[in-house]
Amino acid sequence: MTTTFEPVGHHSDLLTTPTPGLPADAFAERLLAATLGTMEMYAVYFGDRLGWYRALHEGGPLTSTELARATGTAERYAREWLEHQAASGYLAVDDAAAAPQDRRFRLPATHAEVLLDGDSLAHLGPLARMVAASGLHLDDILEAYRTGAGVSWRQLGRNAREGQSAINRPMFLHALAQQVLPGVADLDARLRSGARVADVGCGEGWSSIGIATGYPQVTVDGYDVDAESVDAARRHAVGSDAADRVTFTLQDVAARRLGDGTPYDAVFAFECVHDLGDPVGFLRTVRGAVADDGFVVVMDELTEERFTAPAGPWERLLYGFSITTCLVDGMAHKDSAGTGTVMRPETLRRYALEAGFSEIEILPSPAEITFRFYRLHV
């Protein structure tokens, strides 16, 4: 699981690469900074789920009483959260010297874009849902660490599902068919000619909808193993420009052929291979579903080519998602490959060759897209 924002490693002023053997006081400061970040993510989760950010954006500036009334929440909690957010620099306060219940708080427009704008490539507010998903199951994850079992995507629940969907939505709708796929000329031409496409591991459907919207001649069949995701995908398609050209089916792709067996012109797998218990079986099904002259494209994390330690912030973020979400989901499957979020190109190459592909190719993509795109050659 990851996002469409510029890798944090590009911002050396935000996070520094840790050095083993720091003096005790310096290492203590690092743990304090991590604690502050964790608390801020909890607060973002509250503001997201309780509608506090939305109310401030649409009706602010607001006092704590006004915010509580607008959202049906308790004033005392709203007041403490507002003060925390202002103290942390998320909100601005117009009259800090006023009595607590008279202070008015506002959400800066640039912060609103990051927290609330589901069409912006800077939209990162849903990260808090991803953090909450694993936080709610820390004891289950701990037990999985002891036993070698896992905690499935279904167990991680609504926060994980909706968080990943919302994070990736802007890229799928506003960059995939506009910037990424046009960069691969022969694939772009095939899609423009009216291709039949499969989107395997489609999640809540934004990738399928994005392809079908960007290429008005294609039809897209989305497949996913998670029933709640498929239901959400069907809802999302309603009213879109692609509503009559996308379908969503509940199916374990690794277990059977896709559709009616008629070969697809292109098969896509977006940010799902590293989560799978049986990636080779999955890719073998994909290999059998595509025409001999067709395209198979896998999108996965923009990892480093090889393991290094200490690593930069982006690699650390990927490992963080792995130890709390992706690896524990993958390990929930019997005889799991146990890939984890940090799937490097050589690992995918090994899976692809074993599944019957001849080679993999890393495709060009814009620098601001924080995923790596691969073509698997049939």
Coordinates of C-alpha atoms in Angstrom, one line a residue:
M1 CA 0.0 0.0 0.0
T2 CA 1.3 3.4 -0.9
T3 CA 0.3 6.7 -2.3
T4 CA 0.5 9.0 -5.3
F5 CA 2.4 11.8 -3.6
E6 CA 6.1 12.6 -4.2
P7 CA 8.3 10.2 -2.2
V8 CA 9.1 11.7 1.2
G9 CA 12.7 10.9 0.5
H10 CA 12.6 13.9 -1.9
H11 CA 12.1 16.2 1.1
S12 CA 15.3 16.1 3.2
D13 CA 13.9 18.7 5.5
L14 CA 11.0 16.5 6.6
L15 CA 12.7 13.3 7.6
T16 CA 16.4 12.3 7.8
T17 CA 17.8 8.8 7.3
P18 CA 18.5 7.3 10.7
T19 CA 22.0 6.3 11.7
P20 CA 22.5 3.3 13.9
G21 CA 24.3 4.0 17.1
L22 CA 23.0 7.4 17.8
P23 CA 23.8 8.9 21.2
A24 CA 21.1 8.1 23.7
D25 CA 19.7 11.7 23.8
A26 CA 19.5 11.9 20.0
F27 CA 17.8 8.5 19.7
A28 CA 15.4 9.6 22.4
E29 CA 14.5 12.7 20.4
R30 CA 13.8 10.4 17.4
L31 CA 11.4 8.3 19.4
L32 CA 9.7 11.5 20.7
A33 CA 9.3 12.7 17.1
A34 CA 7.8 9.3 16.1
T35 CA 5.3 9.6 19.0
L36 CA 4.3 13.1 17.9
G37 CA 3.7 11.8 14.4
T38 CA 1.6 8.9 15.7
M39 CA -0.6 11.2 17.8
E40 CA -1.1 13.5 14.9
M41 CA -2.3 10.6 12.7
Y42 CA -4.8 9.7 15.4
A43 CA -6.0 13.3 15.4
V44 CA -6.3 13.3 11.6
Y45 CA -8.4 10.1 11.8
F46 CA -10.7 11.8 14.3
G47 CA -11.1 14.8 12.1
D48 CA -11.7 12.7 9.0
R49 CA -14.3 10.3 10.5
L50 CA -16.1 12.8 12.6
G51 CA -16.4 15.3 9.7
W52 CA -14.6 18.0 11.6
Y53 CA -12.2 18.9 8.7
R54 CA -15.1 19.0 6.3
A55 CA -17.2 21.3 8.5
L56 CA -14.3 23.7 9.0
H57 CA -13.6 23.8 5.3
E58 CA -17.2 24.4 4.4
G59 CA -18.3 26.6 7.3
G60 CA -15.3 27.9 9.0
P61 CA -13.8 29.6 10.9
L62 CA -15.7 27.9 13.8
T63 CA -15.7 27.9 17.6
S64 CA -15.7 24.5 19.3
T65 CA -19.5 24.9 20.1
E66 CA -20.2 25.6 16.4
L67 CA -18.1 22.7 15.3
A68 CA -19.8 20.3 17.7
R69 CA -23.2 21.5 16.7
A70 CA -22.5 21.2 13.0
T71 CA -21.2 17.6 13.3
G72 CA -23.3 16.2 16.1
T73 CA -20.3 15.7 18.4
A74 CA -19.4 16.7 22.0
E75 CA -18.2 20.2 22.5
R76 CA -15.5 19.4 25.1
Y77 CA -13.8 16.9 22.8
A78 CA -14.1 19.2 19.8
R79 CA -12.5 22.0 21.8
E80 CA -9.5 19.8 22.8
W81 CA -9.1 18.5 19.2
L82 CA -9.2 22.1 17.8
E83 CA -6.5 23.2 20.2
H84 CA -4.4 20.2 19.5
Q85 CA -4.7 20.8 15.7
A86 CA -3.8 24.5 16.1
A87 CA -0.9 23.7 18.4
S88 CA 0.3 21.2 15.8
G89 CA 0.0 23.6 12.9
Y90 CA -2.9 21.8 11.1
L91 CA -5.4 24.6 11.8
A92 CA -5.1 28.3 12.2
V93 CA -6.7 30.2 15.2
D94 CA -7.8 33.7 14.7
D95 CA -8.0 34.8 18.3
A96 CA -5.7 32.6 20.5
A97 CA -6.0 35.0 23.4
A98 CA -9.8 34.7 23.6
A99 CA -11.6 32.5 26.1
P100 CA -11.4 28.8 25.0
Q101 CA -15.0 28.6 23.8
D102 CA -14.7 31.9 21.9
R103 CA -11.7 31.0 19.9
R104 CA -12.3 30.5 16.2
F105 CA -10.4 28.0 14.2
R106 CA -10.0 27.6 10.4
L107 CA -8.6 25.1 8.0
P108 CA -6.1 26.6 5.5
A109 CA -7.1 26.0 1.9
T110 CA -3.8 24.2 1.1
H111 CA -4.3 21.9 4.1
A112 CA -7.9 21.2 2.9
E113 CA -6.6 20.0 -0.4
V114 CA -4.4 17.4 1.2
L115 CA -7.0 16.3 3.8
L116 CA -10.2 16.5 1.8
D117 CA -9.8 16.9 -2.0
G118 CA -10.3 13.4 -3.4
D119 CA -9.3 14.6 -6.9
S120 CA -5.9 16.0 -5.9
L121 CA -2.7 14.1 -6.3
A122 CA -1.7 15.6 -3.0
H123 CA -4.7 13.9 -1.2
L124 CA -3.1 12.1 1.8
G125 CA -5.8 12.4 4.5
P126 CA -6.8 8.8 4.0
L127 CA -3.4 7.7 5.2
A128 CA -4.9 8.0 8.7
R129 CA -7.5 5.3 7.9
M130 CA -4.7 3.0 6.9
V131 CA -2.8 3.7 10.2
A132 CA -6.1 3.1 12.1
A133 CA -6.8 -0.2 10.3
S134 CA -3.7 -1.8 11.7
G135 CA -3.9 0.1 15.0
L136 CA -7.3 -1.5 15.7
H137 CA -5.8 -4.9 15.2
L138 CA -2.4 -4.6 16.9
D139 CA -3.0 -7.5 19.2
D140 CA -4.1 -9.7 16.3
I141 CA -1.0 -8.8 14.4
L142 CA 1.2 -9.5 17.4
E143 CA -0.3 -12.9 17.7
A144 CA 0.3 -13.5 14.0
Y145 CA 3.9 -12.6 14.5
R146 CA 4.1 -15.3 17.1
T147 CA 2.3 -18.0 15.2
G148 CA 3.2 -17.3 11.6
A149 CA -0.4 -16.8 10.7
G150 CA -1.8 -13.5 9.4
V151 CA -4.6 -10.9 9.6
S152 CA -6.6 -10.8 6.4
W153 CA -7.7 -7.7 4.4
R154 CA -11.3 -8.6 5.4
Q155 CA -10.2 -8.5 9.1
L156 CA -8.5 -5.2 8.7
G157 CA -11.8 -3.9 7.6
R158 CA -13.4 -0.7 6.3
N159 CA -10.5 1.6 7.2
A160 CA -7.9 -0.4 5.2
R161 CA -10.3 -0.8 2.2
E162 CA -11.5 2.7 2.1
G163 CA -8.1 4.2 2.9
Q164 CA -6.3 2.5 0.1
S165 CA -9.1 3.3 -2.3
A166 CA -9.2 6.9 -1.5
I167 CA -5.4 7.3 -1.6
N168 CA -5.1 5.8 -5.1
R169 CA -8.2 7.3 -6.6
P170 CA -6.7 10.6 -7.8
M171 CA -3.9 8.8 -9.7
F172 CA -6.3 6.3 -11.3
L173 CA -8.7 9.0 -12.4
H174 CA -6.4 11.8 -13.3
A175 CA -3.0 10.5 -14.2
L176 CA -3.2 6.8 -15.3
A177 CA -4.9 7.3 -18.7
Q178 CA -3.6 10.9 -19.0
Q179 CA 0.1 10.5 -18.2
V180 CA 1.2 6.9 -17.6
L181 CA -0.4 4.7 -20.3
P182 CA 0.1 7.3 -23.1
G183 CA 3.8 6.9 -22.4
V184 CA 3.7 3.3 -23.7
A185 CA 2.9 4.0 -27.4
D186 CA 1.9 0.5 -28.5
L187 CA -0.3 -0.1 -25.4
D188 CA -1.8 3.3 -25.8
A189 CA -2.7 2.6 -29.4
R190 CA -4.2 -0.8 -28.5
L191 CA -6.4 0.8 -25.9
R192 CA -7.5 3.6 -28.2
S193 CA -8.5 1.1 -30.8
G194 CA -11.2 -0.4 -28.5
A195 CA -9.4 -3.1 -26.4
R196 CA -11.0 -5.6 -24.1
V197 CA -9.4 -5.2 -20.7
A198 CA -9.2 -7.1 -17.5
D199 CA -8.4 -5.3 -14.2
V200 CA -7.5 -8.0 -11.7
G201 CA -7.3 -7.1 -8.0
C202 CA -9.4 -4.0 -8.9
G203 CA -10.3 -3.1 -5.3
E204 CA -13.0 -0.4 -5.2
G205 CA -12.8 0.0 -8.9
W206 CA -11.2 3.3 -9.5
S207 CA -8.5 1.8 -11.8
S208 CA -11.1 0.2 -14.0
I209 CA -13.2 3.4 -14.1
G210 CA -10.1 5.5 -14.8
I211 CA -9.1 3.3 -17.8
A212 CA -12.6 3.1 -19.2
T213 CA -13.0 6.9 -18.8
G214 CA -9.7 7.7 -20.4
Y215 CA -10.2 5.3 -23.3
P216 CA -13.8 5.6 -24.4
Q217 CA -13.6 2.6 -26.8
V218 CA -12.5 0.0 -24.2
T219 CA -14.5 -2.4 -22.1
V220 CA -13.1 -3.3 -18.7
D221 CA -13.9 -6.3 -16.5
G222 CA -12.8 -5.8 -12.9
Y223 CA -12.1 -8.8 -10.7
D224 CA -11.4 -8.9 -6.9
V225 CA -11.5 -11.4 -4.1
D226 CA -13.0 -9.0 -1.6
A227 CA -16.8 -8.8 -1.6
E228 CA -17.0 -5.4 0.0
S229 CA -14.6 -3.9 -2.5
V230 CA -16.6 -5.3 -5.4
D231 CA -19.8 -3.8 -4.0
A232 CA -18.1 -0.5 -3.6
A233 CA -16.7 -0.6 -7.2
R234 CA -20.2 -1.2 -8.5
R235 CA -21.5 1.8 -6.6
H236 CA -18.6 4.0 -7.8
A237 CA -19.3 3.1 -11.4
V238 CA -22.9 4.3 -11.3
G239 CA -23.2 7.7 -12.9
S240 CA -19.6 7.7 -14.3
D241 CA -18.8 8.1 -18.0
A242 CA -17.8 4.5 -17.9
A243 CA -20.9 3.0 -16.3
D244 CA -21.9 1.0 -19.4
R245 CA -18.4 -0.3 -20.1
V246 CA -17.2 -1.6 -16.7
T247 CA -18.3 -4.7 -14.9
F248 CA -17.1 -6.0 -11.5
T249 CA -16.9 -9.7 -10.5
L250 CA -16.1 -11.3 -7.2
Q251 CA -13.5 -13.9 -8.0
D252 CA -10.2 -15.4 -6.7
V253 CA -8.1 -14.9 -9.8
A254 CA -5.5 -17.4 -8.8
A255 CA -8.1 -20.2 -8.7
R256 CA -9.6 -20.1 -12.1
R257 CA -9.7 -18.6 -15.6
L258 CA -11.0 -15.1 -16.2
G259 CA -14.4 -14.4 -17.7
D260 CA -15.6 -16.8 -20.5
G261 CA -12.1 -17.7 -21.5
T262 CA -11.9 -15.3 -24.5
P263 CA -8.4 -13.7 -24.5
Y264 CA -8.1 -10.1 -23.3
D265 CA -6.2 -7.5 -25.2
A266 CA -4.7 -6.2 -22.0
V267 CA -4.6 -7.3 -18.3
F268 CA -3.7 -5.0 -15.5
A269 CA -2.8 -5.7 -11.9
F270 CA -2.5 -2.5 -9.8
E271 CA -0.8 -2.7 -6.5
C272 CA -2.0 -6.2 -5.6
V273 CA 0.7 -8.8 -6.5
H274 CA 2.7 -8.2 -3.3
D275 CA -0.4 -8.8 -1.2
L276 CA -1.1 -12.2 -2.7
G277 CA -0.6 -15.6 -0.9
D278 CA 0.1 -17.2 -4.3
P279 CA 1.5 -14.6 -6.7
V280 CA 2.7 -17.2 -9.1
G281 CA -0.7 -18.9 -9.4
F282 CA -2.3 -15.4 -9.9
L283 CA 0.2 -14.5 -12.7
R284 CA -0.3 -17.9 -14.3
T285 CA -4.0 -17.2 -14.5
V286 CA -3.3 -13.8 -16.0
R287 CA -0.9 -15.4 -18.5
G288 CA -3.6 -17.7 -19.7
A289 CA -6.1 -14.8 -20.0
V290 CA -4.3 -12.5 -22.4
A291 CA -3.9 -12.8 -26.1
D292 CA -0.5 -13.9 -27.5
D293 CA 0.0 -10.3 -28.8
G294 CA -1.6 -8.7 -25.7
F295 CA -0.3 -6.7 -22.8
V296 CA 0.1 -7.6 -19.1
V297 CA 0.9 -4.6 -16.9
V298 CA 1.7 -4.8 -13.2
M299 CA 1.9 -1.7 -11.1
D300 CA 3.6 -2.1 -7.7
E301 CA 5.7 -0.1 -5.2
L302 CA 8.6 2.1 -6.2
T303 CA 11.1 0.2 -4.1
E304 CA 14.8 0.5 -4.1
E305 CA 16.5 -2.0 -6.5
R306 CA 18.1 -3.8 -3.5
F307 CA 18.0 -3.8 0.2
T308 CA 20.0 -1.1 1.9
A309 CA 20.3 0.0 5.6
P310 CA 19.8 2.5 6.8
A311 CA 17.3 3.5 4.1
G312 CA 15.5 6.7 3.1
P313 CA 12.1 7.7 4.3
W314 CA 10.2 6.3 1.3
E315 CA 11.6 2.8 1.8
R316 CA 10.9 3.1 5.5
L317 CA 7.3 4.0 4.7
L318 CA 6.9 0.9 2.5
Y319 CA 8.4 -1.3 5.2
G320 CA 6.0 0.3 7.7
F321 CA 3.0 -0.7 5.6
S322 CA 4.5 -4.1 5.2
I323 CA 4.9 -5.0 8.9
T324 CA 1.4 -3.6 9.7
T325 CA -0.8 -4.4 6.7
C326 CA 0.5 -6.0 3.5
L327 CA 2.7 -8.8 4.9
V328 CA 0.1 -9.8 7.6
D329 CA -2.6 -9.8 4.9
G330 CA -0.5 -12.0 2.6
M331 CA 0.4 -14.4 5.4
A332 CA -3.3 -15.0 6.2
H333 CA -3.4 -17.3 3.1
K334 CA -2.3 -20.9 3.4
D335 CA 1.2 -21.7 2.1
S336 CA 1.8 -18.0 1.5
A337 CA 4.7 -16.7 -0.5
G338 CA 5.0 -14.0 2.2
T339 CA 6.1 -11.2 -0.3
G340 CA 5.2 -8.1 1.7
T341 CA 5.0 -4.5 0.4
V342 CA 8.7 -4.2 -0.5
M343 CA 8.5 -6.3 -3.6
R344 CA 11.7 -5.5 -5.6
P345 CA 11.9 -5.9 -9.4
E346 CA 13.9 -9.1 -9.2
T347 CA 11.2 -10.7 -7.0
L348 CA 8.5 -9.9 -9.5
R349 CA 10.7 -11.2 -12.3
R350 CA 11.1 -14.5 -10.5
Y351 CA 7.3 -14.9 -10.0
A352 CA 6.7 -13.9 -13.7
L353 CA 9.2 -16.4 -15.1
E354 CA 7.8 -19.2 -12.9
A355 CA 4.3 -18.3 -14.1
G356 CA 5.2 -18.7 -17.8
F357 CA 6.2 -15.2 -18.9
S358 CA 9.3 -14.7 -20.9
E359 CA 10.6 -11.5 -19.3
I360 CA 9.6 -8.3 -17.5
E361 CA 10.2 -4.8 -18.6
I362 CA 10.1 -1.7 -16.5
L363 CA 8.0 0.9 -18.2
P364 CA 8.5 4.7 -18.2
S365 CA 6.3 6.7 -15.9
P366 CA 6.2 10.4 -14.7
A367 CA 8.5 11.2 -11.8
E368 CA 5.6 12.4 -9.7
I369 CA 3.9 8.9 -9.8
T370 CA 5.3 6.9 -6.9
F371 CA 4.7 3.5 -8.4
R372 CA 6.7 1.3 -10.7
F373 CA 5.0 -0.1 -13.8
Y374 CA 6.1 -3.4 -15.4
R375 CA 5.2 -5.1 -18.6
L376 CA 5.2 -8.9 -18.4
H377 CA 6.0 -10.3 -21.8
V378 CA 4.0 -13.4 -22.9

